[in-house]
mmCIF file of C-alpha atoms in Angstrom:
data_model
loop_
_atom_site.group_PDB
_atom_site.id
_atom_site.type_symbol
_atom_site.label_atom_id
_atom_site.label_comp_id
_atom_site.label_asym_id
_atom_site.label_seq_id
_atom_site.Cartn_x
_atom_site.Cartn_y
_atom_site.Cartn_z
ATOM 1 C CA UNK P 1272 -13.032 1.932 -19.962
ATOM 2 C CA UNK P 1273 -9.726 0.097 -19.919
ATOM 3 C CA UNK P 1274 -9.086 -2.165 -22.920
ATOM 4 C CA UNK P 1275 -7.065 -5.224 -21.966
ATOM 5 C CA UNK P 1276 -4.131 -6.368 -24.050
ATOM 6 C CA UNK P 1277 -2.068 -9.274 -22.821
ATOM 7 C CA UNK P 1278 1.599 -8.346 -23.137
ATOM 8 C CA UNK P 1279 3.295 -11.033 -21.058
ATOM 9 C CA UNK P 1280 1.558 -13.842 -22.973
ATOM 10 C CA UNK P 1281 0.464 -14.029 -26.593
ATOM 11 C CA UNK P 1282 -2.683 -11.913 -26.828
ATOM 12 C CA UNK P 1283 -4.309 -13.850 -29.663
ATOM 13 C CA UNK P 1284 -3.118 -17.373 -28.967
ATOM 14 C CA UNK P 1285 -2.300 -17.406 -25.252
ATOM 15 C CA UNK P 1286 -3.912 -19.883 -22.893
ATOM 16 C CA UNK P 1287 -6.793 -18.921 -20.612
ATOM 17 C CA UNK P 1288 -4.706 -19.884 -17.565
ATOM 18 C CA UNK P 1289 -1.860 -17.545 -18.559
ATOM 19 C CA UNK P 1290 -4.269 -14.741 -19.479
ATOM 20 C CA UNK P 1291 -6.020 -15.146 -16.107
ATOM 21 C CA UNK P 1292 -2.710 -14.620 -14.291
ATOM 22 C CA UNK P 1293 -2.010 -11.472 -16.280
ATOM 23 C CA UNK P 1294 -5.590 -10.256 -15.850
ATOM 24 C CA UNK P 1295 -5.013 -10.216 -12.090
ATOM 25 C CA UNK P 1296 -2.333 -7.535 -12.475
ATOM 26 C CA UNK P 1297 -4.434 -5.536 -14.903
ATOM 27 C CA UNK P 1298 -7.502 -5.562 -12.645
ATOM 28 C CA UNK P 1299 -5.354 -4.364 -9.738
ATOM 29 C CA UNK P 1300 -4.042 -1.557 -11.956
ATOM 30 C CA UNK P 1301 -7.566 -0.468 -12.944
ATOM 31 C CA UNK P 1302 -8.649 -0.462 -9.305
ATOM 32 C CA UNK P 1303 -5.628 1.667 -8.386
ATOM 33 C CA UNK P 1304 -6.310 4.156 -11.185
ATOM 34 C CA UNK P 1305 -10.017 4.476 -10.436
ATOM 35 C CA UNK P 1306 -10.019 4.120 -6.655
ATOM 36 C CA UNK P 1307 -12.812 1.552 -6.935
ATOM 37 C CA UNK P 1308 -13.019 -1.717 -4.979
ATOM 38 C CA UNK P 1309 -14.506 -3.684 -7.877
ATOM 39 C CA UNK P 1310 -14.454 -3.635 -11.659
ATOM 40 C CA UNK P 1311 -16.800 -4.848 -14.368
ATOM 41 C CA UNK P 1312 -15.335 -7.050 -17.097
ATOM 42 C CA UNK P 1313 -16.725 -7.376 -20.613
ATOM 43 C CA UNK P 1314 -15.127 -10.264 -22.480
ATOM 44 C CA UNK P 1315 -15.653 -11.184 -26.113
ATOM 45 C CA UNK P 1316 -15.292 -14.821 -27.157
ATOM 46 C CA UNK P 1317 -12.296 -16.425 -25.405
ATOM 47 C CA UNK P 1318 -11.914 -13.243 -23.361
ATOM 48 C CA UNK P 1319 -14.924 -14.414 -21.364
ATOM 49 C CA UNK P 1320 -13.205 -17.748 -20.684
ATOM 50 C CA UNK P 1321 -10.032 -15.924 -19.636
ATOM 51 C CA UNK P 1322 -12.099 -13.876 -17.182
ATOM 52 C CA UNK P 1323 -13.873 -16.978 -15.858
ATOM 53 C CA UNK P 1324 -10.448 -18.550 -15.164
ATOM 54 C CA UNK P 1325 -9.449 -15.396 -13.294
ATOM 55 C CA UNK P 1326 -12.683 -15.447 -11.274
ATOM 56 C CA UNK P 1327 -12.159 -19.107 -10.330
ATOM 57 C CA UNK P 1328 -9.310 -17.943 -8.085
ATOM 58 C CA UNK P 1329 -11.928 -16.540 -5.651
ATOM 59 C CA UNK P 1330 -11.094 -12.904 -6.294
ATOM 60 C CA UNK P 1331 -13.521 -10.365 -4.874
ATOM 61 C CA UNK P 1332 -12.478 -7.710 -7.414
ATOM 62 C CA UNK P 1333 -15.175 -8.192 -10.079
ATOM 63 C CA UNK P 1334 -18.793 -7.095 -9.651
ATOM 64 C CA UNK P 1335 -20.059 -8.193 -13.080
ATOM 65 C CA UNK P 1336 -18.767 -10.301 -15.959
ATOM 66 C CA UNK P 1337 -20.510 -9.791 -19.287
ATOM 67 C CA UNK P 1338 -19.556 -12.491 -21.785
ATOM 68 C CA UNK P 1339 -20.248 -11.726 -25.439
ATOM 69 C CA UNK P 1340 -20.169 -14.743 -27.753
ATOM 70 C CA UNK P 1341 -18.169 -16.689 -25.155
ATOM 71 C CA UNK P 1342 -18.048 -20.439 -25.814
ATOM 72 C CA UNK P 1343 -18.830 -21.349 -22.197
ATOM 73 C CA UNK P 1344 -19.347 -24.994 -23.178
ATOM 74 C CA UNK P 1345 -16.733 -24.842 -25.951
ATOM 75 C CA UNK P 1346 -17.163 -24.714 -29.705
ATOM 76 C CA UNK P 1347 -17.298 -27.807 -31.909
ATOM 77 C CA UNK P 1348 -15.205 -25.873 -34.461
ATOM 78 C CA UNK P 1349 -12.209 -26.197 -32.094
ATOM 79 C CA UNK P 1350 -12.432 -29.985 -31.707
ATOM 80 C CA UNK P 1351 -10.154 -31.003 -34.570
ATOM 81 C CA UNK P 1352 -8.200 -27.800 -34.867
ATOM 82 C CA UNK P 1353 -4.720 -26.728 -33.764
ATOM 83 C CA UNK P 1354 -4.765 -23.218 -35.257
ATOM 84 C CA UNK P 1355 -3.703 -20.589 -32.720
ATOM 85 C CA UNK P 1356 -2.604 -23.059 -30.062
ATOM 86 C CA UNK P 1357 -2.712 -23.084 -27.091
ATOM 87 C CA UNK P 1358 -5.768 -20.776 -27.212
ATOM 88 C CA UNK P 1359 -7.748 -23.184 -29.386
ATOM 89 C CA UNK P 1360 -7.402 -25.889 -26.724
ATOM 90 C CA UNK P 1361 -9.359 -23.646 -24.349
ATOM 91 C CA UNK P 1362 -12.199 -23.491 -26.870
ATOM 92 C CA UNK P 1363 -12.729 -27.253 -27.132
ATOM 93 C CA UNK P 1364 -15.877 -28.677 -25.519
ATOM 94 C CA UNK P 1365 -14.922 -30.054 -22.110
ATOM 95 C CA UNK P 1366 -11.727 -27.973 -21.790
ATOM 96 C CA UNK P 1367 -10.795 -27.163 -18.170
ATOM 97 C CA UNK P 1368 -11.568 -23.452 -18.574
ATOM 98 C CA UNK P 1369 -15.134 -24.272 -19.663
ATOM 99 C CA UNK P 1370 -15.661 -26.102 -16.365
ATOM 100 C CA UNK P 1371 -14.353 -23.593 -13.813
ATOM 101 C CA UNK P 1372 -16.554 -22.898 -10.817
ATOM 102 C CA UNK P 1373 -18.707 -19.849 -10.249
ATOM 103 C CA UNK P 1374 -17.328 -16.969 -8.227
ATOM 104 C CA UNK P 1375 -20.021 -16.125 -5.663
ATOM 105 C CA UNK P 1376 -18.906 -12.477 -5.547
ATOM 106 C CA UNK P 1377 -19.590 -11.867 -9.249
ATOM 107 C CA UNK P 1378 -22.761 -11.632 -11.334
ATOM 108 C CA UNK P 1379 -22.455 -13.381 -14.734
ATOM 109 C CA UNK P 1380 -24.222 -12.265 -17.908
ATOM 110 C CA UNK P 1381 -24.204 -13.397 -21.540
ATOM 111 C CA UNK P 1382 -24.923 -11.924 -24.947
ATOM 112 C CA UNK P 1383 -25.140 -14.450 -27.775
ATOM 113 C CA UNK P 1384 -25.057 -14.093 -31.538
ATOM 114 C CA UNK P 1385 -28.056 -15.515 -33.398
ATOM 115 C CA UNK P 1386 -26.833 -14.841 -36.920
ATOM 116 C CA UNK P 1387 -28.245 -15.658 -40.319
ATOM 117 C CA UNK P 1388 -25.744 -15.201 -43.174
ATOM 118 C CA UNK P 1389 -28.557 -14.225 -45.528
ATOM 119 C CA UNK P 1390 -29.222 -11.170 -43.359
ATOM 120 C CA UNK P 1391 -25.647 -9.864 -43.583
ATOM 121 C CA UNK P 1392 -24.238 -8.349 -40.377
ATOM 122 C CA UNK P 1393 -20.793 -9.722 -41.160
ATOM 123 C CA UNK P 1394 -19.586 -7.604 -44.067
ATOM 124 C CA UNK P 1395 -16.519 -6.156 -42.342
ATOM 125 C CA UNK P 1396 -15.055 -9.445 -41.210
ATOM 126 C CA UNK P 1397 -11.979 -11.195 -42.553
ATOM 127 C CA UNK P 1398 -13.478 -14.305 -40.968
ATOM 128 C CA UNK P 1399 -16.683 -14.211 -43.048
ATOM 129 C CA UNK P 1400 -15.923 -17.399 -45.051
ATOM 130 C CA UNK P 1401 -14.986 -19.299 -41.866
ATOM 131 C CA UNK P 1402 -18.116 -18.059 -40.101
ATOM 132 C CA UNK P 1403 -20.286 -19.028 -43.081
ATOM 133 C CA UNK P 1404 -18.943 -22.578 -42.873
ATOM 134 C CA UNK P 1405 -19.376 -22.572 -39.104
ATOM 135 C CA UNK P 1406 -22.942 -21.379 -39.411
ATOM 136 C CA UNK P 1407 -23.740 -24.348 -41.640
ATOM 137 C CA UNK P 1408 -22.014 -26.957 -39.445
ATOM 138 C CA UNK P 1409 -22.846 -25.762 -35.906
ATOM 139 C CA UNK P 1410 -26.083 -26.400 -34.010
ATOM 140 C CA UNK P 1411 -28.475 -23.554 -34.695
ATOM 141 C CA UNK P 1412 -28.871 -20.850 -33.614
ATOM 142 C CA UNK P 1413 -25.236 -19.736 -33.713
ATOM 143 C CA UNK P 1414 -23.027 -16.794 -34.652
ATOM 144 C CA UNK P 1415 -20.882 -18.700 -37.143
ATOM 145 C CA UNK P 1416 -18.328 -19.694 -34.476
ATOM 146 C CA UNK P 1417 -20.238 -20.441 -31.256
ATOM 147 C CA UNK P 1418 -23.711 -21.954 -30.752
ATOM 148 C CA UNK P 1419 -26.105 -19.916 -28.602
ATOM 149 C CA UNK P 1420 -26.501 -23.036 -26.442
ATOM 150 C CA UNK P 1421 -22.780 -22.870 -25.545
ATOM 151 C CA UNK P 1422 -22.854 -19.156 -24.730
ATOM 152 C CA UNK P 1423 -25.893 -19.655 -22.490
ATOM 153 C CA UNK P 1424 -24.779 -22.964 -20.918
ATOM 154 C CA UNK P 1425 -23.891 -21.625 -17.463
ATOM 155 C CA UNK P 1426 -26.708 -22.214 -14.982
ATOM 156 C CA UNK P 1427 -25.578 -19.218 -12.954
ATOM 157 C CA UNK P 1428 -25.545 -16.656 -15.772
ATOM 158 C CA UNK P 1429 -28.348 -14.454 -17.026
ATOM 159 C CA UNK P 1430 -28.875 -13.683 -20.701
ATOM 160 C CA UNK P 1431 -28.913 -10.016 -21.671
ATOM 161 C CA UNK P 1432 -30.209 -10.917 -25.128
ATOM 162 C CA UNK P 1433 -29.208 -11.954 -28.628
ATOM 163 C CA UNK P 1434 -27.580 -10.079 -31.468
ATOM 164 C CA UNK P 1435 -28.181 -10.683 -35.168
ATOM 165 C CA UNK P 1436 -24.455 -10.204 -35.915
ATOM 166 C CA UNK P 1437 -21.844 -12.825 -36.687
ATOM 167 C CA UNK P 1438 -19.220 -13.694 -34.066
ATOM 168 C CA UNK P 1439 -16.573 -11.206 -35.201
ATOM 169 C CA UNK P 1440 -19.093 -8.337 -35.304
ATOM 170 C CA UNK P 1441 -20.493 -8.797 -31.785
ATOM 171 C CA UNK P 1442 -18.891 -5.599 -30.493
ATOM 172 C CA UNK P 1443 -21.181 -2.971 -31.970
ATOM 173 C CA UNK P 1444 -23.416 -0.310 -30.465
ATOM 174 C CA UNK P 1445 -26.217 -2.887 -30.303
ATOM 175 C CA UNK P 1446 -24.279 -5.190 -27.977
ATOM 176 C CA UNK P 1447 -23.110 -2.173 -25.991
ATOM 177 C CA UNK P 1448 -26.756 -1.293 -25.473
ATOM 178 C CA UNK P 1449 -27.547 -4.825 -24.281
ATOM 179 C CA UNK P 1450 -24.648 -4.678 -21.831
#
């Protein structure tokens, strides 16, 4: 397992296009360290969009992309929002990174959050109030930030299942088991 941190561009607020360029170097590094021809990428939220941008360059380096809570068709919460720009622009419905083409050499998978605030599963999050508001305003089902319909919008991806956690808690043992 090689966690990815973007150091050349802003990790939290960098654009998908810039992250995709940096991801190219990091994938090459992982391949060198492991001696493997291909890697598997697991991307949470915008990390899935960053990986899709990377894959649109016709790389043959990625066997599987698992996208967890990735707004593949964007999130309505980003429409009138400039927080964390330019990253938020990549999250808007219709953004260029939501429309990139499929890489024929990669299998695509999704895991979506189908959260209900009354059930909990978001206690550890600093984003709980934001996700509560998102849950109420987004099409249901959703994870408080991204509708399930957006996560599962790619015709060429297969769903690995749904989690009962909110968006910021979609990286638990449960999601690991689905992946």
